[in-house]
mmCIF file of C-alpha atoms and ligand atoms in Angstrom:
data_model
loop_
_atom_site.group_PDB
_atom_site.id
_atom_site.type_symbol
_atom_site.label_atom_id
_atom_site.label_comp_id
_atom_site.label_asym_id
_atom_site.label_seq_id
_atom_site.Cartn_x
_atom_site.Cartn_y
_atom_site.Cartn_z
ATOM 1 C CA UNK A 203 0.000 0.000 0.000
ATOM 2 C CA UNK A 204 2.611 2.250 0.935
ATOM 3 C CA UNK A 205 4.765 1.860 -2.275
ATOM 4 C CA UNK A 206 1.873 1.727 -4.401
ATOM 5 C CA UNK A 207 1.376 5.223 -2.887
ATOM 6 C CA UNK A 208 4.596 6.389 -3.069
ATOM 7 C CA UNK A 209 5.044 4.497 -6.965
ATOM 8 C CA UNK A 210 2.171 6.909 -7.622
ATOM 9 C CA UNK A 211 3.382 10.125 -6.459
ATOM 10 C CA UNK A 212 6.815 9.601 -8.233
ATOM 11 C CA UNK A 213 6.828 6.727 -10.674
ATOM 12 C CA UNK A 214 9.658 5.385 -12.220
ATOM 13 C CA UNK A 215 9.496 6.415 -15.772
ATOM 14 C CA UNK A 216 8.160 9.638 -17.513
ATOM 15 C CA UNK A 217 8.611 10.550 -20.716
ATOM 16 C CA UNK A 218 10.808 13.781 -21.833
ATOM 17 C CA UNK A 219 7.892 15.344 -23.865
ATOM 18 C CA UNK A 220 5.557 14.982 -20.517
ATOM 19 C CA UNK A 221 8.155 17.176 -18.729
ATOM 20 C CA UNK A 222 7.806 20.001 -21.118
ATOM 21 C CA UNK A 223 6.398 22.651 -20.208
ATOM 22 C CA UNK A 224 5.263 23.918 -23.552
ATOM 23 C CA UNK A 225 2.670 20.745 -23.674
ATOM 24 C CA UNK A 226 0.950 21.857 -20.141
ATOM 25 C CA UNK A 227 2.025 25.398 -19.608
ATOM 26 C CA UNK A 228 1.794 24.440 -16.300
ATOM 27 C CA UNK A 229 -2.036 25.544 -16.249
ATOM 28 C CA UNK A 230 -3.218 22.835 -13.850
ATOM 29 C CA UNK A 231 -0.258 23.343 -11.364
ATOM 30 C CA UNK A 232 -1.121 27.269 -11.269
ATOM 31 C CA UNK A 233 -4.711 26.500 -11.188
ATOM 32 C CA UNK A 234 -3.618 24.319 -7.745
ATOM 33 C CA UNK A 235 -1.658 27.297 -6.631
ATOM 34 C CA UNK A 236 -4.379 29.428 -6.915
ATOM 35 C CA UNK A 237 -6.489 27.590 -4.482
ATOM 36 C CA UNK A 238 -3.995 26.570 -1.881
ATOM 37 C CA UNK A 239 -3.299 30.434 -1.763
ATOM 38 C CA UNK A 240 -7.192 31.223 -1.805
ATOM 39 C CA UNK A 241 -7.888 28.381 0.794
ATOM 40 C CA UNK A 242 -5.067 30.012 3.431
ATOM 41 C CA UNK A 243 -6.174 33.970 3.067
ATOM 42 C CA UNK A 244 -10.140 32.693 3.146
ATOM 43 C CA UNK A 245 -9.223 30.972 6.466
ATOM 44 C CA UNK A 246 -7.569 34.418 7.470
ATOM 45 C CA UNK A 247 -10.789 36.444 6.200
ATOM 46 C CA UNK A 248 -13.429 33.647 8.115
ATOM 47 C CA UNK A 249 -11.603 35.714 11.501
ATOM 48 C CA UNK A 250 -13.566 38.903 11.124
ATOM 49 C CA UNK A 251 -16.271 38.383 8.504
ATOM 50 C CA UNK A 252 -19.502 38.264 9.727
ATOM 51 C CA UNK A 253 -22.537 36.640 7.543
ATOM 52 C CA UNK A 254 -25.441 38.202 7.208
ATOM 53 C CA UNK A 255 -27.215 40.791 5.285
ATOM 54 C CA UNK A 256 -26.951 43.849 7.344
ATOM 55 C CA UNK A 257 -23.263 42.541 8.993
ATOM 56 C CA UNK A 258 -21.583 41.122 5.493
ATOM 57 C CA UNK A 259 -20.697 44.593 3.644
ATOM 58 C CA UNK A 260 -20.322 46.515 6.830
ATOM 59 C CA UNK A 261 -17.394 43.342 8.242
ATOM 60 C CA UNK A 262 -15.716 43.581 4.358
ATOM 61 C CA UNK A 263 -15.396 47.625 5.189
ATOM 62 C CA UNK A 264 -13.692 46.620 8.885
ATOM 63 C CA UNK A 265 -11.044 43.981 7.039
ATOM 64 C CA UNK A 266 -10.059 46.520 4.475
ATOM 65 C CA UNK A 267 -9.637 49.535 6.744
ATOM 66 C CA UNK A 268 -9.419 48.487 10.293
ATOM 67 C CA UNK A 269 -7.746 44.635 10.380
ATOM 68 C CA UNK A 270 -4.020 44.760 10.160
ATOM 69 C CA UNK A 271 -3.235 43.639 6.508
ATOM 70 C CA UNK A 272 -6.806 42.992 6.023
ATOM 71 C CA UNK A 273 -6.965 44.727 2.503
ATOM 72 C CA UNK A 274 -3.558 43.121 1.577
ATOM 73 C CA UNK A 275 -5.487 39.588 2.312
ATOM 74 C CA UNK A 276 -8.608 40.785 0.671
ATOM 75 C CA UNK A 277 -6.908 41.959 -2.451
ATOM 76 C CA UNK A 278 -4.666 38.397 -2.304
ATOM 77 C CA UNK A 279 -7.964 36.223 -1.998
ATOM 78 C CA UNK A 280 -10.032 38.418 -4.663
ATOM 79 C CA UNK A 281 -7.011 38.260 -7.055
ATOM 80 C CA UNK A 282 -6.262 34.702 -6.753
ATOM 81 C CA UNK A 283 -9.850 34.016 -7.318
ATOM 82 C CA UNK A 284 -9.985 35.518 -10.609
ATOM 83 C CA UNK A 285 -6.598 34.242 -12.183
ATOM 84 C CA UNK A 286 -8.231 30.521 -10.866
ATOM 85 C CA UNK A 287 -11.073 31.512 -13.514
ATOM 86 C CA UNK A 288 -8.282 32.515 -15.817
ATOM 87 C CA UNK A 289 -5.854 29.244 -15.691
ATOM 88 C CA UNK A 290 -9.101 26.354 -15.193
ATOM 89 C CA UNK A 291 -9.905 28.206 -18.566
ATOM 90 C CA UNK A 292 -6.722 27.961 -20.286
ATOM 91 C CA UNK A 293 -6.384 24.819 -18.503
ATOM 92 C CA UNK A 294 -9.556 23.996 -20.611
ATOM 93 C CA UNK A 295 -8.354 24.985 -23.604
ATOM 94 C CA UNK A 296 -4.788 23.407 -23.405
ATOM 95 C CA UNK A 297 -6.976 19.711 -22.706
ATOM 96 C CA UNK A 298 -8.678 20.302 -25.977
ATOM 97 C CA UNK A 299 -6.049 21.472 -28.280
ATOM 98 C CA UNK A 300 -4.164 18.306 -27.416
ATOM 99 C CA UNK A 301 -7.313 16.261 -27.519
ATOM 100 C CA UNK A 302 -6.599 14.960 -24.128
ATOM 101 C CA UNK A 303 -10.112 14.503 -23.382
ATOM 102 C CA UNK A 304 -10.048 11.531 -25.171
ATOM 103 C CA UNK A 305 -10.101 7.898 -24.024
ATOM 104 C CA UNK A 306 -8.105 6.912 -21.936
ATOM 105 C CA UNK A 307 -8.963 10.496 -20.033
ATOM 106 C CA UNK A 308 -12.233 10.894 -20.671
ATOM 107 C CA UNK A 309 -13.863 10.132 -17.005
ATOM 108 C CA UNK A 310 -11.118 12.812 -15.988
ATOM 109 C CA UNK A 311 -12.584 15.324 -18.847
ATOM 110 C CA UNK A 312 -16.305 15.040 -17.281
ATOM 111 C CA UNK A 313 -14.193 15.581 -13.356
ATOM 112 C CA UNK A 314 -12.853 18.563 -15.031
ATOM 113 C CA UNK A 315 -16.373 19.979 -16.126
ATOM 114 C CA UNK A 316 -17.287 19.348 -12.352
ATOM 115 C CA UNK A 317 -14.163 21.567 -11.110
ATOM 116 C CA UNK A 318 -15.164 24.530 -13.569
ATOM 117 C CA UNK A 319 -18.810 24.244 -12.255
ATOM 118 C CA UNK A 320 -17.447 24.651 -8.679
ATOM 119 C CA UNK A 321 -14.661 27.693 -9.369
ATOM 120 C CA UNK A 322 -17.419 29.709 -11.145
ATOM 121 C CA UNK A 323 -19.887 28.905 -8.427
ATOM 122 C CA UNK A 324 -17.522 29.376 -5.727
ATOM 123 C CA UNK A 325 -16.213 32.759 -7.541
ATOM 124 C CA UNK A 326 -19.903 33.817 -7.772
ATOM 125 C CA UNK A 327 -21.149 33.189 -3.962
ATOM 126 C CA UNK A 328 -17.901 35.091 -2.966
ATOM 127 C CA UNK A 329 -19.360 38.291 -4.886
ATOM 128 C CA UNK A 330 -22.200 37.843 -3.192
ATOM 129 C CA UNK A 331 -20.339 37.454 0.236
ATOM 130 C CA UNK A 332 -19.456 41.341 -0.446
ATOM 131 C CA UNK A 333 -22.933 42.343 0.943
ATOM 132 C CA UNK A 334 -22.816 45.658 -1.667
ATOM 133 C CA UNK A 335 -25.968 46.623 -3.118
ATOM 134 C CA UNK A 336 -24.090 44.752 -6.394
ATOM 135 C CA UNK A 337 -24.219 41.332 -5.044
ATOM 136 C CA UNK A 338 -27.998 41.658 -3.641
ATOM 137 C CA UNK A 339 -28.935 42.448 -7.069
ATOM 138 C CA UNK A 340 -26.660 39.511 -8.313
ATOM 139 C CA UNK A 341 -28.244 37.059 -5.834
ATOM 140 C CA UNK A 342 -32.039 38.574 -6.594
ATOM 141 C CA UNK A 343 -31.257 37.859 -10.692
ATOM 142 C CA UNK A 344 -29.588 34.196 -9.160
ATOM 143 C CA UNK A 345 -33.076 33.256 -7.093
ATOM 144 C CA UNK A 346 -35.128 34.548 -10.311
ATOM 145 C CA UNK A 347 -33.687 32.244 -12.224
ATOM 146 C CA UNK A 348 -33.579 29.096 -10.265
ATOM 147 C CA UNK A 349 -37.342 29.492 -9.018
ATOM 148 C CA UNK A 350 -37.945 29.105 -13.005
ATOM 149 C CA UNK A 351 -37.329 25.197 -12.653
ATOM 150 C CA UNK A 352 -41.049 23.842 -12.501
ATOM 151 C CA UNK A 353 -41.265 22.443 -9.164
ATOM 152 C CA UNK A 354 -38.198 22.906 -7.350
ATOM 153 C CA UNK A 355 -37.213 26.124 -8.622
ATOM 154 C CA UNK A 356 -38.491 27.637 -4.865
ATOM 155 C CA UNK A 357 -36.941 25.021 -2.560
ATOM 156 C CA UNK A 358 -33.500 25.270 -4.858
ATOM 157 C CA UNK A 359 -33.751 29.385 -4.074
ATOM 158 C CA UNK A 360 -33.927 29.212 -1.289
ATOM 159 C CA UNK A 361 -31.504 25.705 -0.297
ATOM 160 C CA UNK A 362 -28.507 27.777 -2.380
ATOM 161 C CA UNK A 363 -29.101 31.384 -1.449
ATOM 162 C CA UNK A 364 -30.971 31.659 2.181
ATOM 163 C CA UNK A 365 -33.117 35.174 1.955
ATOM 164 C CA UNK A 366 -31.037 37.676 0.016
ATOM 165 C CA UNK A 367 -32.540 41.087 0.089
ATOM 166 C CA UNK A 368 -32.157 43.326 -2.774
ATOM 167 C CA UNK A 369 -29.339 45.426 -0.975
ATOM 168 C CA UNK A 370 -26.979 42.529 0.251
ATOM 169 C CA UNK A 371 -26.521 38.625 -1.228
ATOM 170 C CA UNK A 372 -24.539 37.572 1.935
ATOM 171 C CA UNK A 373 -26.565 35.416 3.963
ATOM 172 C CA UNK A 374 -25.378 32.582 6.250
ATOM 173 C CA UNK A 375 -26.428 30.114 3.504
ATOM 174 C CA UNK A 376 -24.482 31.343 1.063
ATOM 175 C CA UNK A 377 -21.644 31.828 3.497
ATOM 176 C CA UNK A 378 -21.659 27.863 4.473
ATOM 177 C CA UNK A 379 -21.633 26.890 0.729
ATOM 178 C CA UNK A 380 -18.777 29.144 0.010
ATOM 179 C CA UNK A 381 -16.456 28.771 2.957
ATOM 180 C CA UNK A 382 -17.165 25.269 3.816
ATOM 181 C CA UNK A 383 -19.454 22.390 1.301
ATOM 182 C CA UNK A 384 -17.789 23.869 -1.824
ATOM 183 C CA UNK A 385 -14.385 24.136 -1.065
ATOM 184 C CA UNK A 386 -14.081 21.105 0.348
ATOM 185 C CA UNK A 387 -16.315 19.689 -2.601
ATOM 186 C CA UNK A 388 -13.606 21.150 -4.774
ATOM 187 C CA UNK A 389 -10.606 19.729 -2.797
ATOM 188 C CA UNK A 390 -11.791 16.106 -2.814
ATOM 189 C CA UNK A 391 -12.768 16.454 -6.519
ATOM 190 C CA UNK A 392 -9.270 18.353 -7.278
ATOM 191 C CA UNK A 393 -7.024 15.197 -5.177
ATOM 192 C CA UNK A 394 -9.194 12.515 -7.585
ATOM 193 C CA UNK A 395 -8.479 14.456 -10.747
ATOM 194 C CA UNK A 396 -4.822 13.952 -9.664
ATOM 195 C CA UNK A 397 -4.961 10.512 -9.059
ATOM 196 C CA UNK A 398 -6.605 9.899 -12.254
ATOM 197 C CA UNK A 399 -4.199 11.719 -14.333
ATOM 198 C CA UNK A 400 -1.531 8.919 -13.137
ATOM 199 C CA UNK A 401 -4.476 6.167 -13.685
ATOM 200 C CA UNK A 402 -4.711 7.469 -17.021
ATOM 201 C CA UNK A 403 -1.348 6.913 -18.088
ATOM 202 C CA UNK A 404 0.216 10.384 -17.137
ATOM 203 C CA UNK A 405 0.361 13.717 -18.661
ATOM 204 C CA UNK A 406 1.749 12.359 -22.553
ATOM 205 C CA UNK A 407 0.703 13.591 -25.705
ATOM 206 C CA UNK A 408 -1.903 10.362 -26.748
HETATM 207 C C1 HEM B 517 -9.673 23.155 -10.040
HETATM 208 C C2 HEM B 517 -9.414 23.113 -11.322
HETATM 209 C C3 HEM B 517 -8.376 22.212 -11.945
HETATM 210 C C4 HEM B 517 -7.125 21.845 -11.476
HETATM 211 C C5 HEM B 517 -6.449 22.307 -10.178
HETATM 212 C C6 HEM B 517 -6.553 20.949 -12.460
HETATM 213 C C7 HEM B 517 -5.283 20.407 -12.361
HETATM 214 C C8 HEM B 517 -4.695 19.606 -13.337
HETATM 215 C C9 HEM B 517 -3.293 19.243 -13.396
HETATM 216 C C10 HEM B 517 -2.220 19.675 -12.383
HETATM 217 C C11 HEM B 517 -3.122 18.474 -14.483
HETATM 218 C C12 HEM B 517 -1.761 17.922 -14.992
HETATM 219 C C13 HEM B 517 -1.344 18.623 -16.291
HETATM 220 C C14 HEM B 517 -1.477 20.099 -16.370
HETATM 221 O O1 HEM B 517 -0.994 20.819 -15.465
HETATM 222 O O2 HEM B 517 -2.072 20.573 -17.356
HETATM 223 C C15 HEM B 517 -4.434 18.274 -15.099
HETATM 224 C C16 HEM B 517 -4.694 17.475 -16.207
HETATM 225 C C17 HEM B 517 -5.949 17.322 -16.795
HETATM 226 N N1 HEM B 517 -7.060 18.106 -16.553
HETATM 227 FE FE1 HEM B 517 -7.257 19.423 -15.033
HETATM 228 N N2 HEM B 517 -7.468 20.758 -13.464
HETATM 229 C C18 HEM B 517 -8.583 21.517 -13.212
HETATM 230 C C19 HEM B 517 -9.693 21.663 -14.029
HETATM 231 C C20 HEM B 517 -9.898 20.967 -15.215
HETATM 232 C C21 HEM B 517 -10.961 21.232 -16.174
HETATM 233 C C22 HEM B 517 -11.969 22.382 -16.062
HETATM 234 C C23 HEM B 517 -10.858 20.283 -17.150
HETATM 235 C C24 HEM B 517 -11.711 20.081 -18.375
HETATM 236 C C25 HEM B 517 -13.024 20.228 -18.388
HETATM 237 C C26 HEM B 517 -9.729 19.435 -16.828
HETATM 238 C C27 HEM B 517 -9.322 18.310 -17.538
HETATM 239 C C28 HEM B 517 -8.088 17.698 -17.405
HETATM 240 C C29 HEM B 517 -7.636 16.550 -18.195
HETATM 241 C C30 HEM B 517 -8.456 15.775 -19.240
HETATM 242 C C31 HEM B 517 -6.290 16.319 -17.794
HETATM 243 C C32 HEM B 517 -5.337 15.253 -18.361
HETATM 244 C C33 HEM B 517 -4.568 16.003 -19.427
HETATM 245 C C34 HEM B 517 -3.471 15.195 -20.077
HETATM 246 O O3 HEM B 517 -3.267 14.061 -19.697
HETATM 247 O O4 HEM B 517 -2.834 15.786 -20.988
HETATM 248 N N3 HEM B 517 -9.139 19.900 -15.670
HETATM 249 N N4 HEM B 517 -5.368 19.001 -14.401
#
């Protein structure tokens, strides 16, 4: 079990081409970087931002003017978020234009689409996090649209976004999906797409 393990972090043979760093541009790797870095200031953040739609915008004005370093934190977490958009993007595109969604990597293709589906949804219920006037209007438009869905479209509003008002979008719901099920969604999801890539055969041009 144990060499198995350590076989898979650092197997024996990989080819030169899989070492370049013209096939990957390293897009994955940042795309990893980007969310160790956003997981250790969002941890730093959870210390004085309070949930809630009258608390949310007001705590965000108290990190970025009061907190020690709080606006260099802020501006680290915001940033990192939107260069993760950027490289799972690029990271996107790289896949295709080397047709590595093909089989063998196909199951790790359809992980992939899971991973973009939780960076844009994380990204999004951190806007709404900001409590501005912006971000109630964003989570208003967001409930609209999933109370559409015949049926469930109420219970789904109101499961993934709490009350928003009209002025503020951070509500304790929203705040537990984005500090807590989704990022740890995303981790679990992230340390199988790794595993697979090594299942698969390695990063190698098919
Ligand atoms: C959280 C987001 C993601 C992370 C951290 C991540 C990370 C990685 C890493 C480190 C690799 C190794 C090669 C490289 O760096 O390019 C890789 C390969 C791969 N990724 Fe991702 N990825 C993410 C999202 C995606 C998305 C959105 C897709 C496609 C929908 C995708 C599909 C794949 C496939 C098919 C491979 C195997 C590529 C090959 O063997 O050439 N990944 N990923």
């Amino acid at each position: 079990m144990k060499d198995n393990f350590v076989n898979h972090l650092r197997p024996r043979f990989i080819s030169d081409r899989a070492l370049s760093v013209y096939y990957t541009f390293c897009l994955g790797g940042l795309s990893f970087l980007a969310f160790l870095m956003l997981g250790i200031t969002g941890i730093l953040l959870m210390f004085h931002y309070q949930p809630g739609t009258s608390s949310g915008f007001s705590s965000v004005l108290t990190i970025g003017s009061v907190i020690p370093y709080g606006s260099v934190i802020r501006n680290l977490h915001y940033w990192s978020a939107q260069l993760m958009v950027v490289t799972v993007n690029l990271h996107m595109v790289r896949v295709v234009w080397t047709h590595s969604y093909k089989p063998p990597k196909q199951l790790n293709w359809l992980v992939g689409v899971g991973l973009l589906v939780l960076v844009l949804v994380l990204d999004f219920t951190g806007y709404l996090l900001i409590g501005s006037q912006e971000s109630g209007a964003a989570a208003t438009v967001a409930a609209n649209l999933l109370k559409q869905i015949p049926g469930l479209g109420t219970a789904l509003a109101q499961i993934a976004l709490g009350e928003p008002t009209a002025l503020s979008g951070s509500t304790l719901i929203v705040y537990v999906w984005h500090c807590v099920a989704l990022p740890l969604a995303a981790f679990w999801l992230q340390l199988y797409h790794f595993w697979r890539i090594r299942r698969d055969g390695g990063v190698r041009p098919l």
